[in-house]
Amino acid sequence: MLSVIIPTRDCERALVRTLAALVPGAAAGLVSDVLVADSGSQDQTVAAADHAGCTVLTGAGPLGARLKAAAGLARSPWLLFLRPGAVLEPSWSAEVRLLVELGRGQAAATFRNAAPSQGGLREIGALVAAVFGRRPRPHQGLLIAKDLYQRTGGHSESTADPETEYLRRLGRRQIRALSTAVHYFD
């Protein structure tokens, strides 16, 4: 159902956190494969990914090229791009399954930023701003139908920040905001 794509470089600890958060989705049959697009890690990033059963793609090319190559090798009709250190809330798999089952290949979504509890009206204001006021950011992940990804050209291979550029190109109207939060740890 879903292929997860994670670009890496020297981020073993962050990657392990992200992979651990994916276990509920794998156990539920939602995650078909995890592709790690590494750009020459010198630490144990590749070993950790290999030990977890990920498909590891290594290459020194630009980030956009690595993301696009991994998407091309993905086995599933849905792609989930995550940065290492992104930790999804445990309820993520139920919400994503619903979107995937109802999306019919036309959907894209990002997870909500996990905000520290501020209480009351401040927390409500932060949630409203997250849903309506801000453009999605790469650390929020991107869930997208593979067909839509291909039709829109995927990540650019020639820009310095292909993740932000691709989210901008998709536009806020085409990207749903999921209620599940993502916590980001460097």
PDB file of C-alpha atoms in Angstrom:
ATOM      1  CA  MET A   1       0.000   0.000   0.000  1.00  0.00           C
ATOM      2  CA  LEU A   2       2.680   2.470   1.036  1.00  0.00           C
ATOM      3  CA  SER A   3       6.405   2.899   0.308  1.00  0.00           C
ATOM      4  CA  VAL A   4       8.344   5.056   2.749  1.00  0.00           C
ATOM      5  CA  ILE A   5      11.287   7.058   1.400  1.00  0.00           C
ATOM      6  CA  ILE A   6      13.891   8.526   3.752  1.00  0.00           C
ATOM      7  CA  PRO A   7      16.927  10.504   2.538  1.00  0.00           C
ATOM      8  CA  THR A   8      19.932  10.092   4.841  1.00  0.00           C
ATOM      9  CA  ARG A   9      23.477  11.154   5.561  1.00  0.00           C
ATOM     10  CA  ASP A  10      25.197  10.458   8.875  1.00  0.00           C
ATOM     11  CA  CYS A  11      21.973  10.311  10.878  1.00  0.00           C
ATOM     12  CA  GLU A  12      21.899   6.860  12.470  1.00  0.00           C
ATOM     13  CA  ARG A  13      20.117   7.874  15.692  1.00  0.00           C
ATOM     14  CA  ALA A  14      17.520  10.011  13.942  1.00  0.00           C
ATOM     15  CA  LEU A  15      16.855   7.248  11.406  1.00  0.00           C
ATOM     16  CA  VAL A  16      16.326   4.644  14.124  1.00  0.00           C
ATOM     17  CA  ARG A  17      13.697   6.875  15.772  1.00  0.00           C
ATOM     18  CA  THR A  18      11.858   7.286  12.476  1.00  0.00           C
ATOM     19  CA  LEU A  19      11.962   3.578  11.662  1.00  0.00           C
ATOM     20  CA  ALA A  20      10.656   2.696  15.130  1.00  0.00           C
ATOM     21  CA  ALA A  21       7.651   4.999  14.582  1.00  0.00           C
ATOM     22  CA  LEU A  22       6.836   3.109  11.371  1.00  0.00           C
ATOM     23  CA  VAL A  23       6.451  -0.262  13.124  1.00  0.00           C
ATOM     24  CA  PRO A  24       2.681   0.097  13.782  1.00  0.00           C
ATOM     25  CA  GLY A  25       2.106   0.743  10.076  1.00  0.00           C
ATOM     26  CA  ALA A  26       4.242  -2.225   9.074  1.00  0.00           C
ATOM     27  CA  ALA A  27       2.461  -4.480  11.579  1.00  0.00           C
ATOM     28  CA  ALA A  28      -0.904  -3.347  10.188  1.00  0.00           C
ATOM     29  CA  GLY A  29       0.179  -4.191   6.631  1.00  0.00           C
ATOM     30  CA  LEU A  30       0.208  -0.547   5.557  1.00  0.00           C
ATOM     31  CA  VAL A  31       3.966  -0.180   4.940  1.00  0.00           C
ATOM     32  CA  SER A  32       5.130  -2.364   2.042  1.00  0.00           C
ATOM     33  CA  ASP A  33       8.737  -1.213   1.875  1.00  0.00           C
ATOM     34  CA  VAL A  34      11.122   1.410   3.201  1.00  0.00           C
ATOM     35  CA  LEU A  35      13.716   2.910   0.876  1.00  0.00           C
ATOM     36  CA  VAL A  36      16.655   4.764   2.388  1.00  0.00           C
ATOM     37  CA  ALA A  37      18.379   7.082  -0.111  1.00  0.00           C
ATOM     38  CA  ASP A  38      21.797   7.600   1.447  1.00  0.00           C
ATOM     39  CA  SER A  39      24.410  10.067   0.242  1.00  0.00           C
ATOM     40  CA  GLY A  40      27.574   8.528   1.630  1.00  0.00           C
ATOM     41  CA  SER A  41      27.087   8.191   5.371  1.00  0.00           C
ATOM     42  CA  GLN A  42      30.274   7.577   7.364  1.00  0.00           C
ATOM     43  CA  ASP A  43      28.486   6.473  10.551  1.00  0.00           C
ATOM     44  CA  GLN A  44      26.247   3.418  11.032  1.00  0.00           C
ATOM     45  CA  THR A  45      23.251   4.844   9.143  1.00  0.00           C
ATOM     46  CA  VAL A  46      23.435   2.314   6.305  1.00  0.00           C
ATOM     47  CA  ALA A  47      23.989  -0.597   8.714  1.00  0.00           C
ATOM     48  CA  ALA A  48      20.966   0.463  10.797  1.00  0.00           C
ATOM     49  CA  ALA A  49      18.778   0.731   7.700  1.00  0.00           C
ATOM     50  CA  ASP A  50      19.977  -2.630   6.415  1.00  0.00           C
ATOM     51  CA  HIS A  51      19.414  -4.268   9.807  1.00  0.00           C
ATOM     52  CA  ALA A  52      15.832  -2.903   9.839  1.00  0.00           C
ATOM     53  CA  GLY A  53      15.142  -4.508   6.457  1.00  0.00           C
ATOM     54  CA  CYS A  54      15.148  -1.312   4.410  1.00  0.00           C
ATOM     55  CA  THR A  55      16.225  -1.139   0.801  1.00  0.00           C
ATOM     56  CA  VAL A  56      19.311   1.067   0.799  1.00  0.00           C
ATOM     57  CA  LEU A  57      20.153   3.166  -2.246  1.00  0.00           C
ATOM     58  CA  THR A  58      23.529   4.859  -2.114  1.00  0.00           C
ATOM     59  CA  GLY A  59      24.676   7.682  -4.310  1.00  0.00           C
ATOM     60  CA  ALA A  60      26.377  11.037  -4.164  1.00  0.00           C
ATOM     61  CA  GLY A  61      23.863  12.801  -6.399  1.00  0.00           C
ATOM     62  CA  PRO A  62      21.743  15.772  -5.366  1.00  0.00           C
ATOM     63  CA  LEU A  63      18.889  15.214  -2.929  1.00  0.00           C
ATOM     64  CA  GLY A  64      16.189  15.682  -5.572  1.00  0.00           C
ATOM     65  CA  ALA A  65      17.748  13.010  -7.791  1.00  0.00           C
ATOM     66  CA  ARG A  66      18.002  10.555  -4.886  1.00  0.00           C
ATOM     67  CA  LEU A  67      14.379  11.131  -3.868  1.00  0.00           C
ATOM     68  CA  LYS A  68      13.160  10.749  -7.441  1.00  0.00           C
ATOM     69  CA  ALA A  69      15.204   7.566  -7.946  1.00  0.00           C
ATOM     70  CA  ALA A  70      13.817   6.042  -4.748  1.00  0.00           C
ATOM     71  CA  ALA A  71      10.268   6.939  -5.800  1.00  0.00           C
ATOM     72  CA  GLY A  72      10.875   5.212  -9.117  1.00  0.00           C
ATOM     73  CA  LEU A  73      11.883   1.996  -7.327  1.00  0.00           C
ATOM     74  CA  ALA A  74       9.022   2.099  -4.815  1.00  0.00           C
ATOM     75  CA  ARG A  75       6.726  -0.922  -5.067  1.00  0.00           C
ATOM     76  CA  SER A  76       3.569   0.696  -3.737  1.00  0.00           C
ATOM     77  CA  PRO A  77       1.020   3.070  -5.284  1.00  0.00           C
ATOM     78  CA  TRP A  78       1.510   5.510  -2.384  1.00  0.00           C
ATOM     79  CA  LEU A  79       4.693   7.251  -1.247  1.00  0.00           C
ATOM     80  CA  LEU A  80       5.516   8.651   2.174  1.00  0.00           C
ATOM     81  CA  PHE A  81       8.560  10.935   2.240  1.00  0.00           C
ATOM     82  CA  LEU A  82       9.992  11.418   5.728  1.00  0.00           C
ATOM     83  CA  ARG A  83      13.152  13.016   6.992  1.00  0.00           C
ATOM     84  CA  PRO A  84      15.274  11.083   9.474  1.00  0.00           C
ATOM     85  CA  GLY A  85      14.205  12.182  12.933  1.00  0.00           C
ATOM     86  CA  ALA A  86      10.516  12.462  12.008  1.00  0.00           C
ATOM     87  CA  VAL A  87       8.509  10.538  14.588  1.00  0.00           C
ATOM     88  CA  LEU A  88       4.843  10.070  13.802  1.00  0.00           C
ATOM     89  CA  GLU A  89       2.247   9.774  16.543  1.00  0.00           C
ATOM     90  CA  PRO A  90       1.112   6.164  17.089  1.00  0.00           C
ATOM     91  CA  SER A  91      -2.302   6.840  15.519  1.00  0.00           C
ATOM     92  CA  TRP A  92      -0.745   7.731  12.147  1.00  0.00           C
ATOM     93  CA  SER A  93      -1.442   4.414  10.454  1.00  0.00           C
ATOM     94  CA  ALA A  94      -5.227   4.549  10.911  1.00  0.00           C
ATOM     95  CA  GLU A  95      -5.492   8.060   9.452  1.00  0.00           C
ATOM     96  CA  VAL A  96      -3.146   7.297   6.561  1.00  0.00           C
ATOM     97  CA  ARG A  97      -4.970   4.035   5.768  1.00  0.00           C
ATOM     98  CA  LEU A  98      -8.244   5.955   5.493  1.00  0.00           C
ATOM     99  CA  LEU A  99      -6.709   8.564   3.175  1.00  0.00           C
ATOM    100  CA  VAL A 100      -5.070   5.885   1.019  1.00  0.00           C
ATOM    101  CA  GLU A 101      -8.288   3.888   0.717  1.00  0.00           C
ATOM    102  CA  LEU A 102     -10.371   6.957  -0.176  1.00  0.00           C
ATOM    103  CA  GLY A 103      -7.722   8.959  -2.060  1.00  0.00           C
ATOM    104  CA  ARG A 104      -8.046   7.204  -5.425  1.00  0.00           C
ATOM    105  CA  GLY A 105      -4.611   8.410  -6.541  1.00  0.00           C
ATOM    106  CA  GLN A 106      -5.454  12.113  -6.388  1.00  0.00           C
ATOM    107  CA  ALA A 107      -4.284  13.012  -2.926  1.00  0.00           C
ATOM    108  CA  ALA A 108      -1.309  14.489  -1.122  1.00  0.00           C
ATOM    109  CA  ALA A 109      -1.063  15.232   2.592  1.00  0.00           C
ATOM    110  CA  THR A 110       1.337  16.354   5.291  1.00  0.00           C
ATOM    111  CA  PHE A 111       1.349  15.686   9.007  1.00  0.00           C
ATOM    112  CA  ARG A 112       0.634  18.430  11.493  1.00  0.00           C
ATOM    113  CA  ASN A 113       3.544  19.975  13.397  1.00  0.00           C
ATOM    114  CA  ALA A 114       3.641  18.740  16.958  1.00  0.00           C
ATOM    115  CA  ALA A 115       3.377  21.862  19.060  1.00  0.00           C
ATOM    116  CA  PRO A 116       4.307  21.958  22.703  1.00  0.00           C
ATOM    117  CA  SER A 117       1.210  22.088  24.852  1.00  0.00           C
ATOM    118  CA  GLN A 118       0.401  25.751  25.390  1.00  0.00           C
ATOM    119  CA  GLY A 119      -3.076  25.282  26.768  1.00  0.00           C
ATOM    120  CA  GLY A 120      -6.378  26.873  25.934  1.00  0.00           C
ATOM    121  CA  LEU A 121      -6.755  29.502  23.253  1.00  0.00           C
ATOM    122  CA  ARG A 122      -3.031  29.610  22.405  1.00  0.00           C
ATOM    123  CA  GLU A 123      -3.069  25.921  21.435  1.00  0.00           C
ATOM    124  CA  ILE A 124      -6.227  26.366  19.347  1.00  0.00           C
ATOM    125  CA  GLY A 125      -4.612  29.348  17.627  1.00  0.00           C
ATOM    126  CA  ALA A 126      -1.487  27.318  16.841  1.00  0.00           C
ATOM    127  CA  LEU A 127      -3.594  24.539  15.309  1.00  0.00           C
ATOM    128  CA  VAL A 128      -5.583  26.994  13.162  1.00  0.00           C
ATOM    129  CA  ALA A 129      -2.362  28.614  11.941  1.00  0.00           C
ATOM    130  CA  ALA A 130      -0.923  25.204  11.100  1.00  0.00           C
ATOM    131  CA  VAL A 131      -3.946  24.195   9.052  1.00  0.00           C
ATOM    132  CA  PHE A 132      -4.783  27.473   7.305  1.00  0.00           C
ATOM    133  CA  GLY A 133      -1.899  29.865   7.608  1.00  0.00           C
ATOM    134  CA  ARG A 134       1.347  28.183   6.735  1.00  0.00           C
ATOM    135  CA  ARG A 135       2.765  26.319   3.831  1.00  0.00           C
ATOM    136  CA  PRO A 136       3.722  22.729   4.590  1.00  0.00           C
ATOM    137  CA  ARG A 137       7.390  22.204   5.414  1.00  0.00           C
ATOM    138  CA  PRO A 138       9.544  19.186   4.497  1.00  0.00           C
ATOM    139  CA  HIS A 139       9.948  18.058   8.124  1.00  0.00           C
ATOM    140  CA  GLN A 140       6.158  17.450   8.185  1.00  0.00           C
ATOM    141  CA  GLY A 141       6.554  14.598   5.707  1.00  0.00           C
ATOM    142  CA  LEU A 142       4.653  14.143   2.473  1.00  0.00           C
ATOM    143  CA  LEU A 143       2.153  11.399   1.716  1.00  0.00           C
ATOM    144  CA  ILE A 144       1.359  11.336  -1.995  1.00  0.00           C
ATOM    145  CA  ALA A 145      -0.090   8.975  -4.553  1.00  0.00           C
ATOM    146  CA  LYS A 146       2.751   7.723  -6.759  1.00  0.00           C
ATOM    147  CA  ASP A 147       0.717   8.530  -9.854  1.00  0.00           C
ATOM    148  CA  LEU A 148       0.276  12.151  -8.726  1.00  0.00           C
ATOM    149  CA  TYR A 149       3.982  12.368  -7.870  1.00  0.00           C
ATOM    150  CA  GLN A 150       4.917  11.230 -11.371  1.00  0.00           C
ATOM    151  CA  ARG A 151       2.349  13.472 -13.105  1.00  0.00           C
ATOM    152  CA  THR A 152       3.665  16.529 -11.273  1.00  0.00           C
ATOM    153  CA  GLY A 153       7.289  15.761 -12.120  1.00  0.00           C
ATOM    154  CA  GLY A 154       8.438  14.765  -8.641  1.00  0.00           C
ATOM    155  CA  HIS A 155      11.335  16.430  -6.877  1.00  0.00           C
ATOM    156  CA  SER A 156      13.520  18.726  -8.918  1.00  0.00           C
ATOM    157  CA  GLU A 157      17.061  17.545  -9.449  1.00  0.00           C
ATOM    158  CA  SER A 158      18.423  21.039 -10.043  1.00  0.00           C
ATOM    159  CA  THR A 159      17.291  23.054  -7.039  1.00  0.00           C
ATOM    160  CA  ALA A 160      19.099  23.501  -3.730  1.00  0.00           C
ATOM    161  CA  ASP A 161      16.005  22.629  -1.663  1.00  0.00           C
ATOM    162  CA  PRO A 162      13.959  20.131  -3.707  1.00  0.00           C
ATOM    163  CA  GLU A 163      11.593  19.215  -0.862  1.00  0.00           C
ATOM    164  CA  THR A 164      10.435  22.785  -0.210  1.00  0.00           C
ATOM    165  CA  GLU A 165      10.280  23.511  -3.937  1.00  0.00           C
ATOM    166  CA  TYR A 166       8.111  20.459  -4.585  1.00  0.00           C
ATOM    167  CA  LEU A 167       5.684  21.318  -1.764  1.00  0.00           C
ATOM    168  CA  ARG A 168       5.419  24.848  -3.188  1.00  0.00           C
ATOM    169  CA  ARG A 169       4.795  23.492  -6.676  1.00  0.00           C
ATOM    170  CA  LEU A 170       2.063  21.165  -5.415  1.00  0.00           C
ATOM    171  CA  GLY A 171       0.410  24.082  -3.633  1.00  0.00           C
ATOM    172  CA  ARG A 172      -1.618  24.238  -0.438  1.00  0.00           C
ATOM    173  CA  ARG A 173      -4.879  23.486  -2.222  1.00  0.00           C
ATOM    174  CA  GLN A 174      -3.650  20.105  -3.370  1.00  0.00           C
ATOM    175  CA  ILE A 175      -2.154  19.106   0.011  1.00  0.00           C
ATOM    176  CA  ARG A 176      -4.396  17.989   2.841  1.00  0.00           C
ATOM    177  CA  ALA A 177      -3.430  18.603   6.447  1.00  0.00           C
ATOM    178  CA  LEU A 178      -3.624  15.412   8.487  1.00  0.00           C
ATOM    179  CA  SER A 179      -4.604  15.597  12.145  1.00  0.00           C
ATOM    180  CA  THR A 180      -1.798  13.245  13.172  1.00  0.00           C
ATOM    181  CA  ALA A 181       1.239  15.146  14.397  1.00  0.00           C
ATOM    182  CA  VAL A 182       4.868  14.567  13.580  1.00  0.00           C
ATOM    183  CA  HIS A 183       7.565  15.253  16.151  1.00  0.00           C
ATOM    184  CA  TYR A 184      10.929  16.116  14.669  1.00  0.00           C
ATOM    185  CA  PHE A 185      14.220  15.267  16.345  1.00  0.00           C
ATOM    186  CA  ASP A 186      17.573  16.119  14.760  1.00  0.00           C
TER     187      ASP A 186
END
